[in-house]
Short mmCIF file of C-alpha atoms and ligand atoms in Angstrom, two decimals:
data_model
loop_
_atom_site.label_atom_id
_atom_site.label_comp_id
_atom_site.label_asym_id
_atom_site.label_seq_id
_atom_site.Cartn_x
_atom_site.Cartn_y
_atom_site.Cartn_z
CA UNK A 1165 -18.53 5.31 15.64
CA UNK A 1166 -21.39 2.75 17.82
CA UNK A 1167 -19.47 1.28 20.79
CA UNK A 1168 -20.77 -1.97 22.22
CA UNK A 1169 -19.84 -3.84 25.13
CA UNK A 1170 -19.77 -7.59 24.97
CA UNK A 1171 -21.70 -8.51 28.29
CA UNK A 1172 -24.43 -6.17 26.73
CA UNK A 1173 -25.11 -8.51 23.14
CA UNK A 1174 -26.02 -11.24 22.91
CA UNK A 1175 -23.66 -13.83 21.83
CA UNK A 1176 -24.53 -14.44 17.84
CA UNK A 1177 -24.59 -10.67 17.33
CA UNK A 1178 -20.63 -10.90 19.79
CA UNK A 1179 -19.95 -13.67 16.88
CA UNK A 1180 -20.56 -11.58 13.88
CA UNK A 1181 -18.95 -8.51 14.78
CA UNK A 1182 -15.96 -10.13 15.51
CA UNK A 1183 -16.12 -12.42 12.08
CA UNK A 1184 -16.93 -8.76 10.24
CA UNK A 1185 -14.39 -6.97 11.63
CA UNK A 1186 -11.11 -9.73 11.89
CA UNK A 1187 -10.90 -11.45 8.71
CA UNK A 1188 -9.85 -11.97 6.25
CA UNK A 1189 -9.65 -15.44 7.86
CA UNK A 1190 -7.16 -18.78 6.89
CA UNK A 1191 -9.33 -21.75 6.73
CA UNK A 1192 -7.63 -24.62 8.47
CA UNK A 1193 -9.29 -27.95 7.19
CA UNK A 1194 -8.64 -30.36 10.51
CA UNK A 1195 -8.27 -33.71 10.09
CA UNK A 1196 -7.88 -36.39 13.04
CA UNK A 1197 -9.40 -39.15 13.84
CA UNK A 1198 -11.14 -41.22 17.15
CA UNK A 1199 -9.81 -43.65 19.36
CA UNK A 1200 -12.48 -45.39 17.30
CA UNK A 1201 -10.37 -44.83 14.15
CA UNK A 1202 -13.37 -43.09 12.72
CA UNK A 1203 -12.21 -40.40 10.94
CA UNK A 1204 -13.37 -36.63 11.19
CA UNK A 1205 -12.60 -33.31 8.77
CA UNK A 1206 -13.87 -29.52 9.90
CA UNK A 1207 -12.82 -26.30 8.34
CA UNK A 1208 -11.72 -23.90 11.32
CA UNK A 1209 -11.57 -20.28 10.09
CA UNK A 1210 -9.95 -18.87 14.40
CA UNK A 1211 -6.89 -19.73 13.08
CA UNK A 1212 -3.33 -18.97 12.25
CA UNK A 1213 0.12 -19.62 12.76
CA UNK A 1214 2.59 -18.66 16.35
CA UNK A 1215 5.49 -18.98 15.91
CA UNK A 1216 8.23 -20.61 13.44
CA UNK A 1217 10.55 -22.34 16.04
CA UNK A 1218 9.21 -24.72 16.80
CA UNK A 1219 6.32 -23.93 14.60
CA UNK A 1220 3.71 -23.72 16.59
CA UNK A 1221 -0.39 -23.16 14.74
CA UNK A 1222 -3.48 -23.03 16.65
CA UNK A 1223 -7.18 -23.20 15.67
CA UNK A 1224 -10.08 -23.11 17.69
CA UNK A 1225 -13.16 -25.78 18.07
CA UNK A 1226 -14.98 -23.84 20.03
CA UNK A 1227 -18.14 -25.62 21.62
CA UNK A 1228 -21.50 -24.72 19.28
CA UNK A 1229 -23.59 -21.33 19.54
CA UNK A 1230 -26.24 -23.37 19.52
CA UNK A 1231 -26.18 -25.74 22.91
CA UNK A 1232 -22.73 -24.73 24.04
CA UNK A 1233 -22.35 -29.00 23.06
CA UNK A 1234 -18.47 -29.71 22.49
CA UNK A 1235 -17.23 -30.66 18.89
CA UNK A 1236 -15.99 -34.43 17.48
CA UNK A 1237 -13.00 -32.42 16.89
CA UNK A 1238 -12.22 -31.17 20.46
CA UNK A 1239 -13.53 -34.38 21.53
CA UNK A 1240 -10.67 -36.38 18.67
CA UNK A 1241 -7.19 -34.12 19.96
CA UNK A 1242 -8.67 -34.87 23.63
CA UNK A 1243 -8.23 -38.24 22.85
CA UNK A 1244 -5.61 -38.85 20.46
CA UNK A 1245 -3.86 -35.36 19.83
CA UNK A 1246 -2.78 -35.27 17.28
CA UNK A 1247 -3.72 -33.81 13.61
CA UNK A 1248 -3.67 -33.15 10.31
CA UNK A 1249 -3.93 -29.01 9.60
CA UNK A 1250 -4.61 -28.70 5.06
CA UNK A 1251 -5.52 -25.26 3.68
CA UNK A 1252 -7.79 -24.62 1.73
CA UNK A 1253 -7.56 -23.43 -2.19
CA UNK A 1254 -10.71 -22.42 -4.20
CA UNK A 1255 -10.66 -24.70 -6.07
CA UNK A 1256 -11.96 -27.08 -2.23
CA UNK A 1257 -14.16 -24.61 -1.28
CA UNK A 1258 -17.89 -25.80 -1.55
CA UNK A 1259 -15.95 -29.82 -0.39
CA UNK A 1260 -14.51 -28.12 2.69
CA UNK A 1261 -17.62 -26.12 3.09
CA UNK A 1262 -19.69 -29.58 2.83
CA UNK A 1263 -17.27 -31.24 4.88
CA UNK A 1264 -17.89 -28.55 7.91
CA UNK A 1265 -21.73 -30.01 8.39
CA UNK A 1266 -22.75 -31.09 11.81
CA UNK A 1267 -22.67 -35.03 11.26
CA UNK A 1268 -23.09 -37.12 13.99
CA UNK A 1269 -20.03 -38.16 15.75
CA UNK A 1270 -19.09 -41.16 13.88
CA UNK A 1271 -19.69 -40.31 10.40
CA UNK A 1272 -16.65 -39.24 8.56
CA UNK A 1273 -16.45 -36.21 6.49
CA UNK A 1274 -14.30 -37.21 3.58
CA UNK A 1275 -16.24 -39.62 2.36
CA UNK A 1276 -19.79 -37.30 2.46
CA UNK A 1277 -17.09 -34.98 1.39
CA UNK A 1278 -15.97 -36.68 -1.37
CA UNK A 1279 -12.14 -35.42 -0.43
CA UNK A 1280 -9.53 -38.01 -0.94
CA UNK A 1281 -7.03 -40.03 2.61
CA UNK A 1282 -4.39 -40.31 1.93
CA UNK A 1283 -1.80 -41.72 4.79
CA UNK A 1284 0.10 -39.43 7.12
CA UNK A 1285 3.13 -40.13 7.48
CA UNK A 1286 4.16 -39.37 11.59
CA UNK A 1287 0.50 -39.36 13.16
CA UNK A 1288 -2.39 -41.80 13.08
CA UNK A 1289 -4.69 -39.06 10.97
CA UNK A 1290 -5.40 -39.46 6.92
CA UNK A 1291 -4.06 -35.93 5.03
CA UNK A 1292 -6.63 -34.51 2.33
CA UNK A 1293 -5.37 -35.37 -1.11
CA UNK A 1294 -6.64 -32.02 -3.10
CA UNK A 1295 -4.84 -29.09 -0.63
CA UNK A 1296 -1.09 -28.11 -1.80
CA UNK A 1297 -0.33 -27.82 1.78
CA UNK A 1298 -0.72 -30.06 4.80
CA UNK A 1299 0.66 -30.45 8.50
CA UNK A 1300 0.59 -33.42 10.80
CA UNK A 1301 0.28 -31.81 14.07
CA UNK A 1302 0.60 -32.74 17.72
CA UNK A 1303 -1.15 -31.25 19.65
CA UNK A 1304 0.49 -28.93 23.02
CA UNK A 1305 -1.94 -27.46 24.90
CA UNK A 1306 -5.81 -27.18 24.65
CA UNK A 1307 -7.44 -23.95 26.25
CA UNK A 1308 -10.59 -23.51 26.81
CA UNK A 1309 -11.96 -20.45 27.78
CA UNK A 1310 -16.20 -20.78 29.39
CA UNK A 1311 -18.08 -23.46 29.05
CA UNK A 1312 -21.28 -21.30 27.09
CA UNK A 1313 -21.99 -21.38 23.27
CA UNK A 1314 -19.21 -20.06 20.80
CA UNK A 1315 -17.06 -20.61 24.11
CA UNK A 1316 -13.48 -20.94 22.47
CA UNK A 1317 -11.40 -24.06 22.83
CA UNK A 1318 -7.78 -23.17 21.51
CA UNK A 1319 -6.26 -26.14 20.22
CA UNK A 1320 -2.35 -25.25 19.88
CA UNK A 1321 -0.84 -28.15 17.19
CA UNK A 1322 3.07 -28.39 17.19
CA UNK A 1323 3.89 -29.69 12.75
CA UNK A 1324 6.86 -32.06 12.63
CA UNK A 1325 5.99 -32.62 8.69
CA UNK A 1326 4.78 -30.96 6.28
CA UNK A 1327 3.94 -31.93 2.94
CA UNK A 1328 4.01 -29.40 0.43
CA UNK A 1329 3.48 -29.49 -3.76
CA UNK A 1330 5.79 -28.72 -5.71
CA UNK A 1331 3.51 -27.04 -8.10
CA UNK A 1332 2.75 -23.63 -5.71
CA UNK A 1333 6.00 -22.38 -5.47
CA UNK A 1334 7.97 -19.40 -7.06
CA UNK A 1335 11.48 -18.61 -6.99
CA UNK A 1336 11.84 -20.41 -3.37
CA UNK A 1337 8.13 -18.80 -2.30
CA UNK A 1338 5.43 -20.06 -1.97
CA UNK A 1339 3.07 -17.97 -4.56
CA UNK A 1340 -0.04 -16.52 -4.03
CA UNK A 1341 -1.01 -17.03 -7.24
CA UNK A 1342 -0.36 -20.27 -7.27
CA UNK A 1343 -1.50 -21.66 -3.59
CA UNK A 1344 -5.06 -20.07 -4.93
CA UNK A 1345 -6.28 -19.60 -1.12
CA UNK A 1346 -9.25 -18.70 -0.42
CA UNK A 1347 -10.14 -17.09 3.46
CA UNK A 1348 -13.31 -16.14 5.54
CA UNK A 1349 -15.35 -13.04 6.25
CA UNK A 1350 -18.86 -12.27 7.87
CA UNK A 1351 -21.91 -14.29 7.00
CA UNK A 1352 -21.15 -16.37 4.17
CA UNK A 1353 -18.53 -13.70 2.74
CA UNK A 1354 -15.30 -15.38 1.10
CA UNK A 1355 -12.61 -14.02 -0.27
CA UNK A 1356 -10.09 -15.35 -2.76
CA UNK A 1357 -6.26 -14.53 -2.42
CA UNK A 1358 -5.17 -14.18 -6.31
CA UNK A 1359 -4.13 -12.03 -9.19
CA UNK A 1360 -4.75 -8.11 -8.71
CA UNK A 1361 -5.64 -8.77 -5.25
CA UNK A 1362 -2.65 -9.87 -4.17
CA UNK A 1363 0.17 -6.69 -3.58
CA UNK A 1364 3.10 -6.20 -2.92
CA UNK A 1365 5.05 -3.94 0.21
CA UNK A 1366 7.93 -3.19 0.72
CA UNK A 1367 9.05 -4.11 4.21
CA UNK A 1368 10.42 -1.54 6.80
CA UNK A 1369 12.95 -3.95 8.04
CA UNK A 1370 16.50 -3.08 7.11
CA UNK A 1371 16.22 0.94 6.89
CA UNK A 1372 14.81 3.97 8.92
CA UNK A 1373 11.82 5.19 7.14
CA UNK A 1374 11.69 9.07 8.15
CA UNK A 1375 8.78 8.62 9.51
CA UNK A 1376 4.97 11.13 8.69
CA UNK A 1377 5.59 12.76 11.45
CA UNK A 1378 9.04 14.21 9.44
CA UNK A 1379 6.86 14.85 6.20
CA UNK A 1380 6.28 18.65 5.04
CA UNK A 1381 3.20 19.98 5.69
CA UNK A 1382 2.44 20.67 1.80
CA UNK A 1383 2.73 16.43 1.15
CA UNK A 1384 1.19 15.95 3.91
CA UNK A 1385 -1.81 18.39 3.59
CA UNK A 1386 -2.03 17.88 -0.61
CA UNK A 1387 -5.19 16.53 -1.95
CA UNK A 1388 -3.30 14.49 -4.96
CA UNK A 1389 -1.68 11.96 -2.80
CA UNK A 1390 -3.88 8.99 -0.34
CA UNK A 1391 -2.83 7.81 3.07
CA UNK A 1392 -0.97 5.48 1.79
CA UNK A 1393 0.85 7.22 -0.53
CA UNK A 1394 2.15 9.30 2.41
CA UNK A 1395 2.56 6.83 4.19
CA UNK A 1396 5.05 5.02 1.31
CA UNK A 1397 6.52 9.15 1.07
CA UNK A 1398 7.00 8.36 5.06
CA UNK A 1399 9.10 4.90 3.86
CA UNK A 1400 12.33 6.41 2.30
CA UNK A 1401 15.26 6.90 5.06
CA UNK A 1402 16.52 10.43 3.93
CA UNK A 1403 14.69 12.88 2.38
CA UNK A 1404 15.95 14.12 -0.82
CA UNK A 1405 18.18 17.81 -0.82
CA UNK A 1406 17.20 20.31 -2.57
CA UNK A 1407 20.04 20.36 -4.80
CA UNK A 1408 19.36 16.95 -6.47
CA UNK A 1409 15.69 18.44 -6.60
CA UNK A 1410 16.93 20.76 -9.13
CA UNK A 1411 19.45 17.92 -11.07
CA UNK A 1412 16.44 15.95 -11.57
CA UNK A 1413 14.29 18.76 -13.17
CA UNK A 1414 17.65 20.07 -15.04
CA UNK A 1415 17.65 16.57 -16.08
CA UNK A 1416 13.94 15.63 -17.32
CA UNK A 1417 14.86 19.49 -18.86
CA UNK A 1418 17.29 18.83 -21.00
CA UNK A 1419 16.07 15.28 -21.90
CA UNK A 1420 15.58 15.18 -25.08
CA UNK A 1421 12.22 12.88 -24.86
CA UNK A 1422 10.32 12.03 -28.91
CA UNK A 1423 7.29 12.78 -29.48
CA UNK A 1424 6.75 14.41 -26.63
CA UNK A 1425 3.04 16.42 -27.12
CA UNK A 1426 1.40 19.52 -25.12
CA UNK A 1427 -1.92 19.89 -26.07
CA UNK A 1428 -4.42 19.53 -23.19
CA UNK A 1429 -5.02 15.83 -23.43
CA UNK A 1430 -1.58 14.85 -23.50
CA UNK A 1431 -0.59 14.61 -19.58
CA UNK A 1432 -4.07 12.34 -18.90
CA UNK A 1433 -2.57 10.00 -21.51
CA UNK A 1434 0.68 10.16 -20.20
CA UNK A 1435 -1.19 10.14 -16.92
CA UNK A 1436 -3.12 6.56 -18.05
CA UNK A 1437 -0.35 5.04 -18.77
CA UNK A 1438 1.83 6.27 -15.49
CA UNK A 1439 4.62 7.62 -18.03
CA UNK A 1440 5.42 9.98 -14.53
CA UNK A 1441 8.72 11.04 -17.06
CA UNK A 1442 6.44 12.20 -19.69
CA UNK A 1443 4.24 14.16 -17.44
CA UNK A 1444 7.31 15.24 -15.54
CA UNK A 1445 8.99 17.19 -18.91
CA UNK A 1446 4.78 18.04 -20.28
CA UNK A 1447 5.27 20.10 -17.18
CA UNK A 1448 8.35 21.39 -16.83
CA UNK A 1449 8.05 22.54 -21.25
CA UNK A 1450 4.27 24.05 -20.51
CA UNK A 1451 4.75 27.64 -20.48
CA UNK A 1452 1.06 27.59 -20.19
CA UNK A 1453 0.00 26.11 -16.61
CA UNK A 1454 -0.38 28.45 -13.77
CA UNK A 1455 1.08 27.74 -10.66
CA UNK A 1456 -1.65 26.74 -8.37
CA UNK A 1457 -2.41 23.77 -11.04
CA UNK A 1458 1.60 23.45 -11.44
CA UNK A 1459 1.40 22.14 -8.47
CA UNK A 1460 -1.44 19.24 -8.66
CA UNK A 1461 -0.06 18.19 -12.05
CA UNK A 1462 3.57 17.82 -10.13
CA UNK A 1463 1.47 16.46 -7.27
CA UNK A 1464 0.08 13.72 -10.03
CA UNK A 1465 3.37 12.82 -11.06
CA UNK A 1466 4.23 12.30 -8.16
CA UNK A 1467 2.10 10.07 -7.10
CA UNK A 1468 2.56 7.73 -10.76
CA UNK A 1469 6.41 7.79 -9.48
CA UNK A 1470 5.83 6.64 -6.18
CA UNK A 1471 2.83 3.81 -7.13
CA UNK A 1472 5.98 2.42 -9.76
CA UNK A 1473 8.08 2.46 -6.37
CA UNK A 1474 9.98 4.95 -7.69
CA UNK A 1475 10.16 6.59 -4.70
CA UNK A 1476 13.33 9.30 -5.59
CA UNK A 1477 12.03 10.52 -8.96
CA UNK A 1478 8.35 10.68 -6.26
CA UNK A 1479 10.17 12.31 -3.75
CA UNK A 1480 11.89 14.97 -5.29
CA UNK A 1481 8.70 15.79 -7.61
CA UNK A 1482 7.25 16.28 -4.32
CA UNK A 1483 9.26 18.90 -3.43
CA UNK A 1484 9.40 20.41 -6.60
CA UNK A 1485 5.65 20.58 -6.00
CA UNK A 1486 6.06 22.40 -2.97
CA UNK A 1487 7.63 25.95 -4.67
CA UNK A 1488 4.71 26.52 -6.36
CA UNK A 1489 2.42 27.48 -3.05
C1 LIG B 720 -15.28 -21.99 6.48
C2 LIG B 720 -15.33 -22.36 7.95
C3 LIG B 720 -14.91 -21.70 8.86
C4 LIG B 720 -15.26 -22.95 10.33
N1 LIG B 720 -14.68 -21.70 11.09
C5 LIG B 720 -14.40 -22.99 12.85
C6 LIG B 720 -14.55 -21.95 13.67
O1 LIG B 720 -13.35 -21.70 14.04
N2 LIG B 720 -14.64 -23.20 14.73
C7 LIG B 720 -15.04 -23.89 14.83
O2 LIG B 720 -16.21 -23.65 16.37
N3 LIG B 720 -15.98 -24.07 14.37
C8 LIG B 720 -15.86 -23.54 12.53
N4 LIG B 720 -16.39 -23.99 11.62
C9 LIG B 720 -17.83 -24.80 12.27
C10 LIG B 720 -17.02 -26.45 12.19
O3 LIG B 720 -16.82 -26.50 10.83
C11 LIG B 720 -18.56 -27.27 12.00
O4 LIG B 720 -19.13 -26.77 13.66
C12 LIG B 720 -18.45 -28.69 12.00
O5 LIG B 720 -19.34 -29.49 11.65
C13 LIG B 720 -17.47 -29.01 13.07
O6 LIG B 720 -17.79 -31.01 13.27
P1 LIG B 720 -16.96 -31.14 14.34
O7 LIG B 720 -18.38 -31.93 15.44
O8 LIG B 720 -17.18 -33.12 13.19
O9 LIG B 720 -15.86 -30.68 14.71
C14 LIG B 720 -16.06 -23.56 10.66
C15 LIG B 720 -17.25 -24.06 8.94
C16 LIG B 720 -16.46 -23.33 7.93
C17 LIG B 720 -17.28 -23.17 6.54
#
């Protein structure tokens, strides 16, 4: 590992490390208004949510890296104590990037970016029509750390009204594929949280998984399972007993699976299709497999079942594999 002490690096080097390792960062598109009534719009990726009761979010209109000067968003927040924070979607990302241009104080970035201002209900700053998720906010605190270039000014805000497009909900939940958010990473990199980039991990809230330390050695040391597979194995509440393993083996042995093939290509074909039942049946009825290969094929079967969220089947198959060491 490379090691760094921040005090031995330049500020841009520290900034680059942080932006590379802390991400993807959500982007707050923040609208403020000066005391003279001039609109301002800028994106901030040093941003997140910190509580829901009351709803509290924070972002950092930091001092400029170049000269330590303060940004318009900071001045406006100090002057008026209000803002609107909106989510940034893929469709608007180029316009949002344009809004980050350092126009002189007094220039309205709604006009420069072409994004559409609409009235808010409870605060003076405008909302951005193009964003499907808008939060009207009051400033609670501005916490400043340092006065050099890139020093943090953390604007802590309470959300006092949400405006959310009906189009982004599915079964009562804001669905990633519908909101199509983008996030900031290092340098000029962004990422888009949609499609195959989205996956689910079952919450271990209600149950208490047995934990990594309880995994049998032959599972932990297998070179078929990935670290994520082991994490998922460890999330089971109770490890199946040996007679439950026997039960599955007997059940699958007795099962009449139509058109099951025993050719050498068949296992690979079932694996490609994630058909872990056929994979197990193939192993059980194929006599010409060495113990070493049998163990490997069983582990591949358990992995397929696990990745198809059939954790019981996966565990039983993995335990059965352990009998062929
Ligand atoms: C996606 C994106 C994220 C950004 N995040 C931040 C940030 O977290 N903090 C910051 O001070 N500047 C950030 N910037 C740069 C500001 O948007 C930029 O300095 C802007 O000109 C500030 O505008 P203002 O002076 O009108 O407040 C970001 C820029 C982009 C494009």
